[in-house]
Amino acid sequence: MLRVRPLVHTPDPTAAAGFLRALGLSPALEPAPNGSFAVFDAGSGRVALHRCVPGSPADGTVALGFEVGEVREFARRTAEAGTAVVLTGEGRDLTARVTGPDGMSFPAGAGPRETRAPSSPLSVLAVWSTPDVGPAVTVLEDIGAKPRVSSDAGTRHDFRAKNGGLVAASTGPRTAVDLAFEYDGGVPELLAGLTAGGFGPVVVEEAGGRSLQVRAPWGTTVRVDERQVH
């Protein structure tokens, strides 16, 4: 079992939660009592929110993350495939931390096989940018992500996770993660909810297809691409 669940660091989880709701995600868990952590479901994949200190290095950043069924078994299979993984924590806090050759480090923690999220045409897409895309592709294959499509130039490779969400390895000047989405429909359908929420979405026509772009409360532009048939 593998599900994509990137983590957004934000000093204002309430505003971030409002943005995700306006986009069409729904709460997956009861938020932490102090409001420091929350998880939202899309139709496919999840997004976690974590409160950080305003102006800190983490402020506005997105971290790669996954949910798995059995943490120890995931770690065993990943290590057996050739990617470094370390177990931390105990019991319900047991986490497998994977580290790629470019220094990208991400957790895989226990999650439900079925989320019971409402049906939705929205899929979470985590984009791992890295100067050397080949080793990142290997890591994603080693953790069990399934290849979906690659660019002709070999600069981007998209994967799907069996239990929800998408993840891509893309050539970039530095190692970073961006939160994006895919939508199985026309992105103008999302305009009303975002506009009503006080956000300023725009639809962009590009050679590769149509997308919606909107500024998120944590300071980055989130892109929603119309799903292409592969």
JSON list of C-alpha atoms in Angstrom, two decimals, residues 101-214:
[
{"chain": "A", "resi": 101, "resn": "PRO", "atom": "CA", "xyz": [21.12, 10.68, -3.28]},
{"chain": "A", "resi": 102, "resn": "ASP", "atom": "CA", "xyz": [20.33, 14.40, -3.66]},
{"chain": "A", "resi": 103, "resn": "GLY", "atom": "CA", "xyz": [19.63, 14.72, 0.07]},
{"chain": "A", "resi": 104, "resn": "MET", "atom": "CA", "xyz": [15.83, 14.62, -0.25]},
{"chain": "A", "resi": 105, "resn": "SER", "atom": "CA", "xyz": [14.54, 12.97, 2.90]},
{"chain": "A", "resi": 106, "resn": "PHE", "atom": "CA", "xyz": [10.91, 12.05, 3.42]},
{"chain": "A", "resi": 107, "resn": "PRO", "atom": "CA", "xyz": [8.78, 10.01, 5.83]},
{"chain": "A", "resi": 108, "resn": "ALA", "atom": "CA", "xyz": [6.42, 7.12, 5.21]},
{"chain": "A", "resi": 109, "resn": "GLY", "atom": "CA", "xyz": [4.04, 6.51, 8.09]},
{"chain": "A", "resi": 110, "resn": "ALA", "atom": "CA", "xyz": [1.10, 4.25, 8.69]},
{"chain": "A", "resi": 111, "resn": "GLY", "atom": "CA", "xyz": [-2.18, 5.16, 7.02]},
{"chain": "A", "resi": 112, "resn": "PRO", "atom": "CA", "xyz": [-5.52, 3.49, 6.30]},
{"chain": "A", "resi": 113, "resn": "ARG", "atom": "CA", "xyz": [-5.87, 1.36, 3.22]},
{"chain": "A", "resi": 114, "resn": "GLU", "atom": "CA", "xyz": [-9.22, 3.04, 2.46]},
{"chain": "A", "resi": 115, "resn": "THR", "atom": "CA", "xyz": [-9.72, 6.69, 3.41]},
{"chain": "A", "resi": 116, "resn": "ARG", "atom": "CA", "xyz": [-13.48, 6.83, 2.83]},
{"chain": "A", "resi": 117, "resn": "ALA", "atom": "CA", "xyz": [-12.95, 10.23, 1.21]},
{"chain": "A", "resi": 118, "resn": "PRO", "atom": "CA", "xyz": [-15.85, 11.48, -0.93]},
{"chain": "A", "resi": 119, "resn": "SER", "atom": "CA", "xyz": [-15.51, 10.66, -4.60]},
{"chain": "A", "resi": 120, "resn": "SER", "atom": "CA", "xyz": [-13.74, 13.50, -6.39]},
{"chain": "A", "resi": 121, "resn": "PRO", "atom": "CA", "xyz": [-11.97, 14.09, -9.72]},
{"chain": "A", "resi": 122, "resn": "LEU", "atom": "CA", "xyz": [-9.08, 15.76, -7.86]},
{"chain": "A", "resi": 123, "resn": "SER", "atom": "CA", "xyz": [-5.68, 14.06, -7.39]},
{"chain": "A", "resi": 124, "resn": "VAL", "atom": "CA", "xyz": [-2.80, 15.27, -5.24]},
{"chain": "A", "resi": 125, "resn": "LEU", "atom": "CA", "xyz": [0.45, 15.66, -7.20]},
{"chain": "A", "resi": 126, "resn": "ALA", "atom": "CA", "xyz": [3.78, 16.09, -5.39]},
{"chain": "A", "resi": 127, "resn": "VAL", "atom": "CA", "xyz": [6.57, 17.27, -7.71]},
{"chain": "A", "resi": 128, "resn": "TRP", "atom": "CA", "xyz": [10.12, 16.44, -6.59]},
{"chain": "A", "resi": 129, "resn": "SER", "atom": "CA", "xyz": [12.52, 18.78, -8.38]},
{"chain": "A", "resi": 130, "resn": "THR", "atom": "CA", "xyz": [16.17, 17.76, -8.42]},
{"chain": "A", "resi": 131, "resn": "PRO", "atom": "CA", "xyz": [19.33, 18.54, -10.42]},
{"chain": "A", "resi": 132, "resn": "ASP", "atom": "CA", "xyz": [19.78, 14.83, -11.17]},
{"chain": "A", "resi": 133, "resn": "VAL", "atom": "CA", "xyz": [16.44, 13.24, -11.98]},
{"chain": "A", "resi": 134, "resn": "GLY", "atom": "CA", "xyz": [17.69, 9.69, -12.61]},
{"chain": "A", "resi": 135, "resn": "PRO", "atom": "CA", "xyz": [18.40, 8.75, -8.98]},
{"chain": "A", "resi": 136, "resn": "ALA", "atom": "CA", "xyz": [15.08, 10.31, -7.89]},
{"chain": "A", "resi": 137, "resn": "VAL", "atom": "CA", "xyz": [13.28, 8.07, -10.38]},
{"chain": "A", "resi": 138, "resn": "THR", "atom": "CA", "xyz": [15.06, 5.06, -8.88]},
{"chain": "A", "resi": 139, "resn": "VAL", "atom": "CA", "xyz": [13.97, 6.04, -5.36]},
{"chain": "A", "resi": 140, "resn": "LEU", "atom": "CA", "xyz": [10.33, 6.36, -6.42]},
{"chain": "A", "resi": 141, "resn": "GLU", "atom": "CA", "xyz": [10.48, 2.98, -8.12]},
{"chain": "A", "resi": 142, "resn": "ASP", "atom": "CA", "xyz": [12.12, 1.45, -5.04]},
{"chain": "A", "resi": 143, "resn": "ILE", "atom": "CA", "xyz": [9.35, 2.66, -2.70]},
{"chain": "A", "resi": 144, "resn": "GLY", "atom": "CA", "xyz": [6.70, 1.10, -4.95]},
{"chain": "A", "resi": 145, "resn": "ALA", "atom": "CA", "xyz": [5.43, 4.01, -7.06]},
{"chain": "A", "resi": 146, "resn": "LYS", "atom": "CA", "xyz": [4.22, 2.89, -10.49]},
{"chain": "A", "resi": 147, "resn": "PRO", "atom": "CA", "xyz": [5.49, 4.64, -13.65]},
{"chain": "A", "resi": 148, "resn": "ARG", "atom": "CA", "xyz": [2.78, 6.55, -15.50]},
{"chain": "A", "resi": 149, "resn": "VAL", "atom": "CA", "xyz": [4.38, 8.75, -18.18]},
{"chain": "A", "resi": 150, "resn": "SER", "atom": "CA", "xyz": [7.74, 10.40, -18.96]},
{"chain": "A", "resi": 151, "resn": "SER", "atom": "CA", "xyz": [8.61, 13.43, -21.05]},
{"chain": "A", "resi": 152, "resn": "ASP", "atom": "CA", "xyz": [10.29, 12.88, -24.41]},
{"chain": "A", "resi": 153, "resn": "ALA", "atom": "CA", "xyz": [13.39, 14.71, -23.16]},
{"chain": "A", "resi": 154, "resn": "GLY", "atom": "CA", "xyz": [13.55, 12.56, -20.03]},
{"chain": "A", "resi": 155, "resn": "THR", "atom": "CA", "xyz": [13.41, 15.60, -17.73]},
{"chain": "A", "resi": 156, "resn": "ARG", "atom": "CA", "xyz": [10.19, 14.59, -15.99]},
{"chain": "A", "resi": 157, "resn": "HIS", "atom": "CA", "xyz": [8.85, 11.21, -14.91]},
{"chain": "A", "resi": 158, "resn": "ASP", "atom": "CA", "xyz": [5.35, 10.84, -13.44]},
{"chain": "A", "resi": 159, "resn": "PHE", "atom": "CA", "xyz": [4.26, 8.04, -11.11]},
{"chain": "A", "resi": 160, "resn": "ARG", "atom": "CA", "xyz": [1.06, 6.97, -9.40]},
{"chain": "A", "resi": 161, "resn": "ALA", "atom": "CA", "xyz": [0.70, 5.50, -5.94]},
{"chain": "A", "resi": 162, "resn": "LYS", "atom": "CA", "xyz": [-1.47, 2.40, -5.67]},
{"chain": "A", "resi": 163, "resn": "ASN", "atom": "CA", "xyz": [-3.70, 3.77, -2.92]},
{"chain": "A", "resi": 164, "resn": "GLY", "atom": "CA", "xyz": [-3.96, 7.36, -4.11]},
{"chain": "A", "resi": 165, "resn": "GLY", "atom": "CA", "xyz": [-2.07, 10.36, -5.34]},
{"chain": "A", "resi": 166, "resn": "LEU", "atom": "CA", "xyz": [0.57, 11.14, -7.93]},
{"chain": "A", "resi": 167, "resn": "VAL", "atom": "CA", "xyz": [4.27, 11.95, -7.60]},
{"chain": "A", "resi": 168, "resn": "ALA", "atom": "CA", "xyz": [6.72, 13.23, -10.21]},
{"chain": "A", "resi": 169, "resn": "ALA", "atom": "CA", "xyz": [10.49, 13.55, -10.44]},
{"chain": "A", "resi": 170, "resn": "SER", "atom": "CA", "xyz": [11.45, 16.61, -12.46]},
{"chain": "A", "resi": 171, "resn": "THR", "atom": "CA", "xyz": [14.76, 18.18, -13.44]},
{"chain": "A", "resi": 172, "resn": "GLY", "atom": "CA", "xyz": [15.31, 21.48, -11.61]},
{"chain": "A", "resi": 173, "resn": "PRO", "atom": "CA", "xyz": [18.12, 23.75, -10.39]},
{"chain": "A", "resi": 174, "resn": "ARG", "atom": "CA", "xyz": [17.71, 22.73, -6.75]},
{"chain": "A", "resi": 175, "resn": "THR", "atom": "CA", "xyz": [16.15, 20.01, -4.63]},
{"chain": "A", "resi": 176, "resn": "ALA", "atom": "CA", "xyz": [12.62, 21.00, -3.62]},
{"chain": "A", "resi": 177, "resn": "VAL", "atom": "CA", "xyz": [9.00, 19.80, -3.54]},
{"chain": "A", "resi": 178, "resn": "ASP", "atom": "CA", "xyz": [5.95, 21.57, -4.95]},
{"chain": "A", "resi": 179, "resn": "LEU", "atom": "CA", "xyz": [2.31, 20.79, -4.26]},
{"chain": "A", "resi": 180, "resn": "ALA", "atom": "CA", "xyz": [0.11, 20.54, -7.35]},
{"chain": "A", "resi": 181, "resn": "PHE", "atom": "CA", "xyz": [-3.04, 18.70, -8.41]},
{"chain": "A", "resi": 182, "resn": "GLU", "atom": "CA", "xyz": [-4.57, 16.99, -11.41]},
{"chain": "A", "resi": 183, "resn": "TYR", "atom": "CA", "xyz": [-8.26, 17.33, -12.21]},
{"chain": "A", "resi": 184, "resn": "ASP", "atom": "CA", "xyz": [-10.29, 14.81, -14.18]},
{"chain": "A", "resi": 185, "resn": "GLY", "atom": "CA", "xyz": [-12.52, 17.39, -15.82]},
{"chain": "A", "resi": 186, "resn": "GLY", "atom": "CA", "xyz": [-12.49, 21.02, -16.89]},
{"chain": "A", "resi": 187, "resn": "VAL", "atom": "CA", "xyz": [-10.59, 23.20, -14.42]},
{"chain": "A", "resi": 188, "resn": "PRO", "atom": "CA", "xyz": [-13.08, 26.11, -14.83]},
{"chain": "A", "resi": 189, "resn": "GLU", "atom": "CA", "xyz": [-15.35, 23.94, -12.66]},
{"chain": "A", "resi": 190, "resn": "LEU", "atom": "CA", "xyz": [-13.07, 24.85, -9.72]},
{"chain": "A", "resi": 191, "resn": "LEU", "atom": "CA", "xyz": [-13.32, 28.61, -10.19]},
{"chain": "A", "resi": 192, "resn": "ALA", "atom": "CA", "xyz": [-16.53, 29.17, -8.23]},
{"chain": "A", "resi": 193, "resn": "GLY", "atom": "CA", "xyz": [-15.37, 27.52, -5.01]},
{"chain": "A", "resi": 194, "resn": "LEU", "atom": "CA", "xyz": [-11.99, 29.24, -5.01]},
{"chain": "A", "resi": 195, "resn": "THR", "atom": "CA", "xyz": [-13.44, 32.64, -5.87]},
{"chain": "A", "resi": 196, "resn": "ALA", "atom": "CA", "xyz": [-16.07, 32.31, -3.15]},
{"chain": "A", "resi": 197, "resn": "GLY", "atom": "CA", "xyz": [-13.27, 31.47, -0.71]},
{"chain": "A", "resi": 198, "resn": "GLY", "atom": "CA", "xyz": [-11.53, 34.75, -1.48]},
{"chain": "A", "resi": 199, "resn": "PHE", "atom": "CA", "xyz": [-8.81, 33.33, -3.68]},
{"chain": "A", "resi": 200, "resn": "GLY", "atom": "CA", "xyz": [-7.91, 34.58, -7.16]},
{"chain": "A", "resi": 201, "resn": "PRO", "atom": "CA", "xyz": [-7.73, 31.60, -9.52]},
{"chain": "A", "resi": 202, "resn": "VAL", "atom": "CA", "xyz": [-6.90, 32.02, -13.18]},
{"chain": "A", "resi": 203, "resn": "VAL", "atom": "CA", "xyz": [-7.23, 29.53, -16.02]},
{"chain": "A", "resi": 204, "resn": "VAL", "atom": "CA", "xyz": [-4.20, 29.34, -18.30]},
{"chain": "A", "resi": 205, "resn": "GLU", "atom": "CA", "xyz": [-4.16, 27.89, -21.82]},
{"chain": "A", "resi": 206, "resn": "GLU", "atom": "CA", "xyz": [-0.81, 26.29, -22.68]},
{"chain": "A", "resi": 207, "resn": "ALA", "atom": "CA", "xyz": [0.56, 24.11, -25.44]},
{"chain": "A", "resi": 208, "resn": "GLY", "atom": "CA", "xyz": [0.46, 21.09, -23.14]},
{"chain": "A", "resi": 209, "resn": "GLY", "atom": "CA", "xyz": [-3.13, 21.71, -22.06]},
{"chain": "A", "resi": 210, "resn": "ARG", "atom": "CA", "xyz": [-5.20, 23.85, -19.75]},
{"chain": "A", "resi": 211, "resn": "SER", "atom": "CA", "xyz": [-4.44, 24.52, -16.09]},
{"chain": "A", "resi": 212, "resn": "LEU", "atom": "CA", "xyz": [-5.72, 26.54, -13.17]},
{"chain": "A", "resi": 213, "resn": "GLN", "atom": "CA", "xyz": [-3.24, 28.56, -11.12]},
{"chain": "A", "resi": 214, "resn": "VAL", "atom": "CA", "xyz": [-3.98, 30.10, -7.73]}
]
